[in-house]
Amino acid sequence: MARDDRVYSSALEGKSIPILTLDNKWHQLFTQTEMTPEIEKLADELNALVERDGKIRMETKRIKKLKKTLLSEIVPLRDQANKAGNSPAIEKEISERTRLINECNDKLKGYDDELLDLSREIYEVDYNLMIETMKACYETLHENTEYIKGLDEWISKVRVELKKNVIRLQEAEMENYNLYSYMHQIFGPEVIDIFDIKYDPNRRHPVRRPLSGDESEYTD
Protein backbone atom coordinates (compact mmCIF):
# COMPACT_ATOMS: atom_id res chain seq x y z
CA MET A 1 0.00 0.00 0.00
CA ALA A 2 1.35 3.42 -0.95
CA ARG A 3 2.12 5.94 1.76
CA ASP A 4 -0.78 8.21 0.71
CA ASP A 5 -3.18 5.25 0.89
CA ARG A 6 -2.00 4.42 4.41
CA VAL A 7 -2.45 8.03 5.48
CA TYR A 8 -5.94 8.21 3.98
CA SER A 9 -6.90 4.79 5.39
CA SER A 10 -5.96 5.98 8.86
CA ALA A 11 -7.91 9.21 8.39
CA LEU A 12 -11.01 7.37 7.13
CA GLU A 13 -10.93 4.54 9.67
CA GLY A 14 -14.27 4.16 11.44
CA LYS A 15 -15.95 6.81 9.31
CA SER A 16 -19.00 6.24 7.13
CA ILE A 17 -18.14 6.80 3.48
CA PRO A 18 -21.06 8.08 1.36
CA ILE A 19 -21.55 6.85 -2.18
CA LEU A 20 -19.78 9.78 -3.78
CA THR A 21 -21.46 9.79 -7.18
CA LEU A 22 -24.83 10.10 -5.43
CA ASP A 23 -23.64 13.08 -3.37
CA ASN A 24 -24.26 16.47 -5.01
CA LYS A 25 -21.49 18.04 -2.89
CA TRP A 26 -18.98 15.63 -4.45
CA HIS A 27 -20.00 16.82 -7.92
CA GLN A 28 -19.62 20.44 -6.76
CA LEU A 29 -15.96 19.74 -5.96
CA PHE A 30 -15.28 19.52 -9.67
CA THR A 31 -16.51 23.03 -10.26
CA GLN A 32 -13.31 23.99 -8.39
CA THR A 33 -10.87 21.36 -9.68
CA GLU A 34 -10.61 19.08 -12.70
CA MET A 35 -11.83 15.48 -12.76
CA THR A 36 -8.91 13.21 -13.67
CA PRO A 37 -9.31 10.25 -16.08
CA GLU A 38 -8.91 7.87 -13.13
CA ILE A 39 -11.72 9.62 -11.24
CA GLU A 40 -13.97 9.46 -14.31
CA LYS A 41 -13.23 5.72 -14.71
CA LEU A 42 -13.95 4.96 -11.05
CA ALA A 43 -17.11 7.10 -11.09
CA ASP A 44 -18.47 5.21 -14.12
CA GLU A 45 -17.65 1.89 -12.46
CA LEU A 46 -19.32 2.94 -9.24
CA ASN A 47 -22.44 4.14 -11.06
CA ALA A 48 -22.71 0.80 -12.87
CA LEU A 49 -22.41 -1.13 -9.60
CA VAL A 50 -24.97 1.08 -7.85
CA GLU A 51 -27.36 0.69 -10.79
CA ARG A 52 -27.00 -3.10 -10.68
CA ASP A 53 -27.53 -3.08 -6.92
CA GLY A 54 -30.74 -1.09 -7.34
CA LYS A 55 -32.09 -3.43 -10.01
CA ILE A 56 -31.41 -6.51 -7.90
CA ARG A 57 -33.11 -4.99 -4.88
CA MET A 58 -36.18 -4.15 -6.96
CA GLU A 59 -36.22 -7.67 -8.42
CA THR A 60 -35.83 -9.14 -4.93
CA LYS A 61 -38.92 -7.24 -3.77
CA ARG A 62 -40.86 -8.46 -6.80
CA ILE A 63 -39.90 -12.11 -6.22
CA LYS A 64 -40.70 -11.93 -2.50
CA LYS A 65 -44.12 -10.56 -3.37
CA LEU A 66 -44.65 -13.37 -5.89
CA LYS A 67 -43.51 -15.96 -3.37
CA LYS A 68 -45.92 -14.60 -0.79
CA THR A 69 -48.77 -14.83 -3.31
CA LEU A 70 -47.86 -18.42 -4.22
CA LEU A 71 -47.70 -19.45 -0.56
CA SER A 72 -51.09 -17.87 0.10
CA GLU A 73 -52.56 -19.90 -2.80
CA ILE A 74 -51.18 -23.24 -1.61
CA VAL A 75 -53.10 -23.18 1.70
CA PRO A 76 -56.63 -23.16 0.18
CA LEU A 77 -55.53 -25.65 -2.49
CA ARG A 78 -54.32 -28.04 0.21
CA ASP A 79 -57.66 -27.67 1.99
CA GLN A 80 -59.46 -28.47 -1.26
CA ALA A 81 -57.24 -31.52 -1.80
CA ASN A 82 -57.98 -32.82 1.68
CA LYS A 83 -61.71 -32.44 1.15
CA ALA A 84 -61.72 -33.93 -2.33
CA GLY A 85 -59.43 -36.83 -1.49
CA ASN A 86 -56.94 -37.70 -4.19
CA SER A 87 -57.44 -35.02 -6.87
CA PRO A 88 -54.70 -35.08 -9.53
CA ALA A 89 -55.71 -31.63 -10.84
CA ILE A 90 -55.40 -29.98 -7.42
CA GLU A 91 -52.17 -31.83 -6.66
CA LYS A 92 -50.78 -30.63 -9.98
CA GLU A 93 -51.61 -27.01 -9.07
CA ILE A 94 -49.99 -27.45 -5.68
CA SER A 95 -46.93 -29.05 -7.28
CA GLU A 96 -46.64 -26.21 -9.82
CA ARG A 97 -46.80 -23.56 -7.12
CA THR A 98 -44.28 -25.47 -5.03
CA ARG A 99 -41.93 -25.55 -8.02
CA LEU A 100 -42.34 -21.80 -8.53
CA ILE A 101 -41.71 -21.17 -4.83
CA ASN A 102 -38.49 -23.20 -5.02
CA GLU A 103 -37.43 -21.16 -8.06
CA CYS A 104 -38.13 -18.01 -6.10
CA ASN A 105 -36.00 -19.30 -3.22
CA ASP A 106 -33.14 -20.12 -5.58
CA LYS A 107 -33.27 -16.69 -7.19
CA LEU A 108 -33.48 -14.95 -3.82
CA LYS A 109 -30.45 -16.86 -2.58
CA GLY A 110 -28.51 -15.96 -5.72
CA TYR A 111 -29.50 -12.32 -5.39
CA ASP A 112 -28.52 -12.29 -1.70
CA ASP A 113 -25.07 -13.60 -2.62
CA GLU A 114 -24.71 -11.05 -5.43
CA LEU A 115 -25.82 -8.21 -3.16
CA LEU A 116 -23.11 -9.17 -0.68
CA ASP A 117 -20.51 -9.12 -3.46
CA LEU A 118 -21.88 -5.83 -4.78
CA SER A 119 -21.75 -4.28 -1.33
CA ARG A 120 -18.07 -5.16 -1.06
CA GLU A 121 -17.31 -3.98 -4.61
CA ILE A 122 -19.22 -0.71 -4.13
CA TYR A 123 -17.29 0.00 -0.94
CA GLU A 124 -13.92 -0.73 -2.58
CA VAL A 125 -14.60 1.36 -5.70
CA ASP A 126 -16.13 4.16 -3.60
CA TYR A 127 -13.09 4.11 -1.31
CA ASN A 128 -10.68 4.26 -4.25
CA LEU A 129 -12.74 7.08 -5.75
CA MET A 130 -12.49 8.99 -2.48
CA ILE A 131 -8.70 8.50 -2.43
CA GLU A 132 -8.34 9.79 -6.00
CA THR A 133 -10.68 12.70 -5.22
CA MET A 134 -8.63 13.66 -2.17
CA LYS A 135 -5.42 13.47 -4.22
CA ALA A 136 -6.85 15.71 -6.95
CA CYS A 137 -8.19 18.23 -4.43
CA TYR A 138 -4.92 18.24 -2.47
CA GLU A 139 -2.94 18.87 -5.65
CA THR A 140 -5.17 21.81 -6.55
CA LEU A 141 -4.96 23.17 -3.00
CA HIS A 142 -1.16 22.86 -3.08
CA GLU A 143 -0.88 24.59 -6.47
CA ASN A 144 -3.23 27.39 -5.39
CA THR A 145 -1.31 27.84 -2.14
CA GLU A 146 1.97 28.25 -4.02
CA TYR A 147 0.28 30.68 -6.43
CA ILE A 148 -1.18 32.69 -3.53
CA LYS A 149 2.22 32.83 -1.82
CA GLY A 150 3.79 34.13 -5.00
CA LEU A 151 1.12 36.81 -5.42
CA ASP A 152 1.42 37.80 -1.78
CA GLU A 153 5.18 38.25 -2.14
CA TRP A 154 4.67 40.29 -5.33
CA ILE A 155 2.07 42.50 -3.63
CA SER A 156 4.38 43.08 -0.67
CA LYS A 157 7.21 44.16 -2.99
CA VAL A 158 4.91 46.39 -5.04
CA ARG A 159 3.51 47.94 -1.86
CA VAL A 160 7.02 48.89 -0.72
CA GLU A 161 7.89 50.29 -4.15
CA LEU A 162 4.59 52.18 -4.24
CA LYS A 163 5.38 53.89 -0.95
CA LYS A 164 8.82 54.88 -2.28
CA ASN A 165 7.30 56.30 -5.47
CA VAL A 166 4.71 58.24 -3.46
CA ILE A 167 7.53 59.90 -1.55
CA ARG A 168 9.38 60.65 -4.80
CA LEU A 169 6.19 62.13 -6.26
CA GLN A 170 5.71 64.34 -3.21
CA GLU A 171 9.30 65.54 -3.38
CA ALA A 172 9.06 66.36 -7.11
CA GLU A 173 5.78 68.23 -6.64
CA MET A 174 7.18 70.15 -3.69
CA GLU A 175 10.24 71.02 -5.78
CA ASN A 176 8.00 72.36 -8.58
CA TYR A 177 5.96 74.31 -6.07
CA ASN A 178 9.01 75.88 -4.46
CA LEU A 179 10.65 76.69 -7.80
CA TYR A 180 7.54 78.41 -9.08
CA SER A 181 7.06 80.33 -5.83
CA TYR A 182 10.67 81.57 -5.78
CA MET A 183 10.59 82.50 -9.48
CA HIS A 184 7.31 84.30 -9.00
CA GLN A 185 8.70 86.26 -6.05
CA ILE A 186 12.05 87.08 -7.73
CA PHE A 187 11.06 87.79 -11.33
CA GLY A 188 7.40 88.69 -10.97
CA PRO A 189 4.43 87.44 -12.97
CA GLU A 190 5.30 89.50 -16.09
CA VAL A 191 8.62 87.74 -16.62
CA ILE A 192 7.13 84.35 -16.00
CA ASP A 193 4.44 85.05 -18.59
CA ILE A 194 7.15 86.00 -21.14
CA PHE A 195 8.72 82.55 -20.78
CA ASP A 196 5.28 81.01 -21.04
CA ILE A 197 5.66 79.26 -17.71
CA LYS A 198 2.19 77.98 -17.05
CA TYR A 199 1.93 76.46 -13.62
CA ASP A 200 -1.06 76.67 -11.34
CA PRO A 201 -0.03 75.17 -7.99
CA ASN A 202 -3.66 74.95 -6.89
CA ARG A 203 -5.08 73.27 -9.97
CA ARG A 204 -2.72 71.70 -12.48
CA HIS A 205 -0.02 70.40 -10.15
CA PRO A 206 -1.36 70.34 -6.61
CA VAL A 207 1.06 69.64 -3.84
CA ARG A 208 -0.13 66.52 -2.10
CA ARG A 209 0.51 66.18 1.56
CA PRO A 210 0.05 62.91 3.50
CA LEU A 211 -2.64 62.67 6.14
CA SER A 212 -1.77 61.26 9.57
CA GLY A 213 1.53 59.87 8.33
CA ASP A 214 -0.15 57.53 5.80
CA GLU A 215 1.40 58.08 2.36
CA SER A 216 -1.69 56.62 0.69
CA GLU A 217 -3.92 59.58 1.69
CA TYR A 218 -3.46 63.12 0.38
CA THR A 219 -4.97 66.57 0.28
CA ASP A 220 -4.73 68.94 -2.66
CSV table of C-alpha atoms in Angstrom, one decimal:
chain,number,residue,atom,x,y,z
A,1,MET,CA,0.0,0.0,0.0
A,2,ALA,CA,1.3,3.4,-0.9
A,3,ARG,CA,2.1,5.9,1.8
A,4,ASP,CA,-0.8,8.2,0.7
A,5,ASP,CA,-3.2,5.2,0.9
A,6,ARG,CA,-2.0,4.4,4.4
A,7,VAL,CA,-2.4,8.0,5.5
A,8,TYR,CA,-5.9,8.2,4.0
A,9,SER,CA,-6.9,4.8,5.4
A,10,SER,CA,-6.0,6.0,8.9
A,11,ALA,CA,-7.9,9.2,8.4
A,12,LEU,CA,-11.0,7.4,7.1
A,13,GLU,CA,-10.9,4.5,9.7
A,14,GLY,CA,-14.3,4.2,11.4
A,15,LYS,CA,-16.0,6.8,9.3
A,16,SER,CA,-19.0,6.2,7.1
A,17,ILE,CA,-18.1,6.8,3.5
A,18,PRO,CA,-21.1,8.1,1.4
A,19,ILE,CA,-21.5,6.8,-2.2
A,20,LEU,CA,-19.8,9.8,-3.8
A,21,THR,CA,-21.5,9.8,-7.2
A,22,LEU,CA,-24.8,10.1,-5.4
A,23,ASP,CA,-23.6,13.1,-3.4
A,24,ASN,CA,-24.3,16.5,-5.0
A,25,LYS,CA,-21.5,18.0,-2.9
A,26,TRP,CA,-19.0,15.6,-4.5
A,27,HIS,CA,-20.0,16.8,-7.9
A,28,GLN,CA,-19.6,20.4,-6.8
A,29,LEU,CA,-16.0,19.7,-6.0
A,30,PHE,CA,-15.3,19.5,-9.7
A,31,THR,CA,-16.5,23.0,-10.3
A,32,GLN,CA,-13.3,24.0,-8.4
A,33,THR,CA,-10.9,21.4,-9.7
A,34,GLU,CA,-10.6,19.1,-12.7
A,35,MET,CA,-11.8,15.5,-12.8
A,36,THR,CA,-8.9,13.2,-13.7
A,37,PRO,CA,-9.3,10.3,-16.1
A,38,GLU,CA,-8.9,7.9,-13.1
A,39,ILE,CA,-11.7,9.6,-11.2
A,40,GLU,CA,-14.0,9.5,-14.3
A,41,LYS,CA,-13.2,5.7,-14.7
A,42,LEU,CA,-14.0,5.0,-11.0
A,43,ALA,CA,-17.1,7.1,-11.1
A,44,ASP,CA,-18.5,5.2,-14.1
A,45,GLU,CA,-17.6,1.9,-12.5
A,46,LEU,CA,-19.3,2.9,-9.2
A,47,ASN,CA,-22.4,4.1,-11.1
A,48,ALA,CA,-22.7,0.8,-12.9
A,49,LEU,CA,-22.4,-1.1,-9.6
A,50,VAL,CA,-25.0,1.1,-7.9
A,51,GLU,CA,-27.4,0.7,-10.8
A,52,ARG,CA,-27.0,-3.1,-10.7
A,53,ASP,CA,-27.5,-3.1,-6.9
A,54,GLY,CA,-30.7,-1.1,-7.3
A,55,LYS,CA,-32.1,-3.4,-10.0
A,56,ILE,CA,-31.4,-6.5,-7.9
A,57,ARG,CA,-33.1,-5.0,-4.9
A,58,MET,CA,-36.2,-4.2,-7.0
A,59,GLU,CA,-36.2,-7.7,-8.4
A,60,THR,CA,-35.8,-9.1,-4.9
A,61,LYS,CA,-38.9,-7.2,-3.8
A,62,ARG,CA,-40.9,-8.5,-6.8
A,63,ILE,CA,-39.9,-12.1,-6.2
A,64,LYS,CA,-40.7,-11.9,-2.5
A,65,LYS,CA,-44.1,-10.6,-3.4
A,66,LEU,CA,-44.6,-13.4,-5.9
A,67,LYS,CA,-43.5,-16.0,-3.4
A,68,LYS,CA,-45.9,-14.6,-0.8
A,69,THR,CA,-48.8,-14.8,-3.3
A,70,LEU,CA,-47.9,-18.4,-4.2
A,71,LEU,CA,-47.7,-19.4,-0.6
A,72,SER,CA,-51.1,-17.9,0.1
A,73,GLU,CA,-52.6,-19.9,-2.8
A,74,ILE,CA,-51.2,-23.2,-1.6
A,75,VAL,CA,-53.1,-23.2,1.7
A,76,PRO,CA,-56.6,-23.2,0.2
A,77,LEU,CA,-55.5,-25.7,-2.5
A,78,ARG,CA,-54.3,-28.0,0.2
A,79,ASP,CA,-57.7,-27.7,2.0
A,80,GLN,CA,-59.5,-28.5,-1.3
A,81,ALA,CA,-57.2,-31.5,-1.8
A,82,ASN,CA,-58.0,-32.8,1.7
A,83,LYS,CA,-61.7,-32.4,1.1
A,84,ALA,CA,-61.7,-33.9,-2.3
A,85,GLY,CA,-59.4,-36.8,-1.5
A,86,ASN,CA,-56.9,-37.7,-4.2
A,87,SER,CA,-57.4,-35.0,-6.9
A,88,PRO,CA,-54.7,-35.1,-9.5
A,89,ALA,CA,-55.7,-31.6,-10.8
A,90,ILE,CA,-55.4,-30.0,-7.4
A,91,GLU,CA,-52.2,-31.8,-6.7
A,92,LYS,CA,-50.8,-30.6,-10.0
A,93,GLU,CA,-51.6,-27.0,-9.1
A,94,ILE,CA,-50.0,-27.4,-5.7
A,95,SER,CA,-46.9,-29.0,-7.3
A,96,GLU,CA,-46.6,-26.2,-9.8
A,97,ARG,CA,-46.8,-23.6,-7.1
A,98,THR,CA,-44.3,-25.5,-5.0
A,99,ARG,CA,-41.9,-25.6,-8.0
A,100,LEU,CA,-42.3,-21.8,-8.5
A,101,ILE,CA,-41.7,-21.2,-4.8
A,102,ASN,CA,-38.5,-23.2,-5.0
A,103,GLU,CA,-37.4,-21.2,-8.1
A,104,CYS,CA,-38.1,-18.0,-6.1
A,105,ASN,CA,-36.0,-19.3,-3.2
A,106,ASP,CA,-33.1,-20.1,-5.6
A,107,LYS,CA,-33.3,-16.7,-7.2
A,108,LEU,CA,-33.5,-14.9,-3.8
A,109,LYS,CA,-30.4,-16.9,-2.6
A,110,GLY,CA,-28.5,-16.0,-5.7
A,111,TYR,CA,-29.5,-12.3,-5.4
A,112,ASP,CA,-28.5,-12.3,-1.7
A,113,ASP,CA,-25.1,-13.6,-2.6
A,114,GLU,CA,-24.7,-11.1,-5.4
A,115,LEU,CA,-25.8,-8.2,-3.2
A,116,LEU,CA,-23.1,-9.2,-0.7
A,117,ASP,CA,-20.5,-9.1,-3.5
A,118,LEU,CA,-21.9,-5.8,-4.8
A,119,SER,CA,-21.8,-4.3,-1.3
A,120,ARG,CA,-18.1,-5.2,-1.1
A,121,GLU,CA,-17.3,-4.0,-4.6
A,122,ILE,CA,-19.2,-0.7,-4.1
A,123,TYR,CA,-17.3,0.0,-0.9
A,124,GLU,CA,-13.9,-0.7,-2.6
A,125,VAL,CA,-14.6,1.4,-5.7
A,126,ASP,CA,-16.1,4.2,-3.6
A,127,TYR,CA,-13.1,4.1,-1.3
A,128,ASN,CA,-10.7,4.3,-4.3
A,129,LEU,CA,-12.7,7.1,-5.7
A,130,MET,CA,-12.5,9.0,-2.5
A,131,ILE,CA,-8.7,8.5,-2.4
A,132,GLU,CA,-8.3,9.8,-6.0
A,133,THR,CA,-10.7,12.7,-5.2
A,134,MET,CA,-8.6,13.7,-2.2
A,135,LYS,CA,-5.4,13.5,-4.2
A,136,ALA,CA,-6.9,15.7,-6.9
A,137,CYS,CA,-8.2,18.2,-4.4
A,138,TYR,CA,-4.9,18.2,-2.5
A,139,GLU,CA,-2.9,18.9,-5.6
A,140,THR,CA,-5.2,21.8,-6.6
A,141,LEU,CA,-5.0,23.2,-3.0
A,142,HIS,CA,-1.2,22.9,-3.1
A,143,GLU,CA,-0.9,24.6,-6.5
A,144,ASN,CA,-3.2,27.4,-5.4
A,145,THR,CA,-1.3,27.8,-2.1
A,146,GLU,CA,2.0,28.3,-4.0
A,147,TYR,CA,0.3,30.7,-6.4
A,148,ILE,CA,-1.2,32.7,-3.5
A,149,LYS,CA,2.2,32.8,-1.8
A,150,GLY,CA,3.8,34.1,-5.0
A,151,LEU,CA,1.1,36.8,-5.4
A,152,ASP,CA,1.4,37.8,-1.8
A,153,GLU,CA,5.2,38.3,-2.1
A,154,TRP,CA,4.7,40.3,-5.3
A,155,ILE,CA,2.1,42.5,-3.6
A,156,SER,CA,4.4,43.1,-0.7
A,157,LYS,CA,7.2,44.2,-3.0
A,158,VAL,CA,4.9,46.4,-5.0
A,159,ARG,CA,3.5,47.9,-1.9
A,160,VAL,CA,7.0,48.9,-0.7
A,161,GLU,CA,7.9,50.3,-4.2
A,162,LEU,CA,4.6,52.2,-4.2
A,163,LYS,CA,5.4,53.9,-0.9
A,164,LYS,CA,8.8,54.9,-2.3
A,165,ASN,CA,7.3,56.3,-5.5
A,166,VAL,CA,4.7,58.2,-3.5
A,167,ILE,CA,7.5,59.9,-1.5
A,168,ARG,CA,9.4,60.6,-4.8
A,169,LEU,CA,6.2,62.1,-6.3
A,170,GLN,CA,5.7,64.3,-3.2
A,171,GLU,CA,9.3,65.5,-3.4
A,172,ALA,CA,9.1,66.4,-7.1
A,173,GLU,CA,5.8,68.2,-6.6
A,174,MET,CA,7.2,70.1,-3.7
A,175,GLU,CA,10.2,71.0,-5.8
A,176,ASN,CA,8.0,72.4,-8.6
A,177,TYR,CA,6.0,74.3,-6.1
A,178,ASN,CA,9.0,75.9,-4.5
A,179,LEU,CA,10.7,76.7,-7.8
A,180,TYR,CA,7.5,78.4,-9.1
A,181,SER,CA,7.1,80.3,-5.8
A,182,TYR,CA,10.7,81.6,-5.8
A,183,MET,CA,10.6,82.5,-9.5
A,184,HIS,CA,7.3,84.3,-9.0
A,185,GLN,CA,8.7,86.3,-6.0
A,186,ILE,CA,12.0,87.1,-7.7
A,187,PHE,CA,11.1,87.8,-11.3
A,188,GLY,CA,7.4,88.7,-11.0
A,189,PRO,CA,4.4,87.4,-13.0
A,190,GLU,CA,5.3,89.5,-16.1
A,191,VAL,CA,8.6,87.7,-16.6
A,192,ILE,CA,7.1,84.3,-16.0
A,193,ASP,CA,4.4,85.1,-18.6
A,194,ILE,CA,7.1,86.0,-21.1
A,195,PHE,CA,8.7,82.6,-20.8
A,196,ASP,CA,5.3,81.0,-21.0
A,197,ILE,CA,5.7,79.3,-17.7
A,198,LYS,CA,2.2,78.0,-17.0
A,199,TYR,CA,1.9,76.5,-13.6
A,200,ASP,CA,-1.1,76.7,-11.3
A,201,PRO,CA,0.0,75.2,-8.0
A,202,ASN,CA,-3.7,74.9,-6.9
A,203,ARG,CA,-5.1,73.3,-10.0
A,204,ARG,CA,-2.7,71.7,-12.5
A,205,HIS,CA,0.0,70.4,-10.2
A,206,PRO,CA,-1.4,70.3,-6.6
A,207,VAL,CA,1.1,69.6,-3.8
A,208,ARG,CA,-0.1,66.5,-2.1
A,209,ARG,CA,0.5,66.2,1.6
A,210,PRO,CA,0.1,62.9,3.5
A,211,LEU,CA,-2.6,62.7,6.1
A,212,SER,CA,-1.8,61.3,9.6
A,213,GLY,CA,1.5,59.9,8.3
A,214,ASP,CA,-0.2,57.5,5.8
A,215,GLU,CA,1.4,58.1,2.4
A,216,SER,CA,-1.7,56.6,0.7
A,217,GLU,CA,-3.9,59.6,1.7
A,218,TYR,CA,-3.5,63.1,0.4
A,219,THR,CA,-5.0,66.6,0.3
A,220,ASP,CA,-4.7,68.9,-2.7
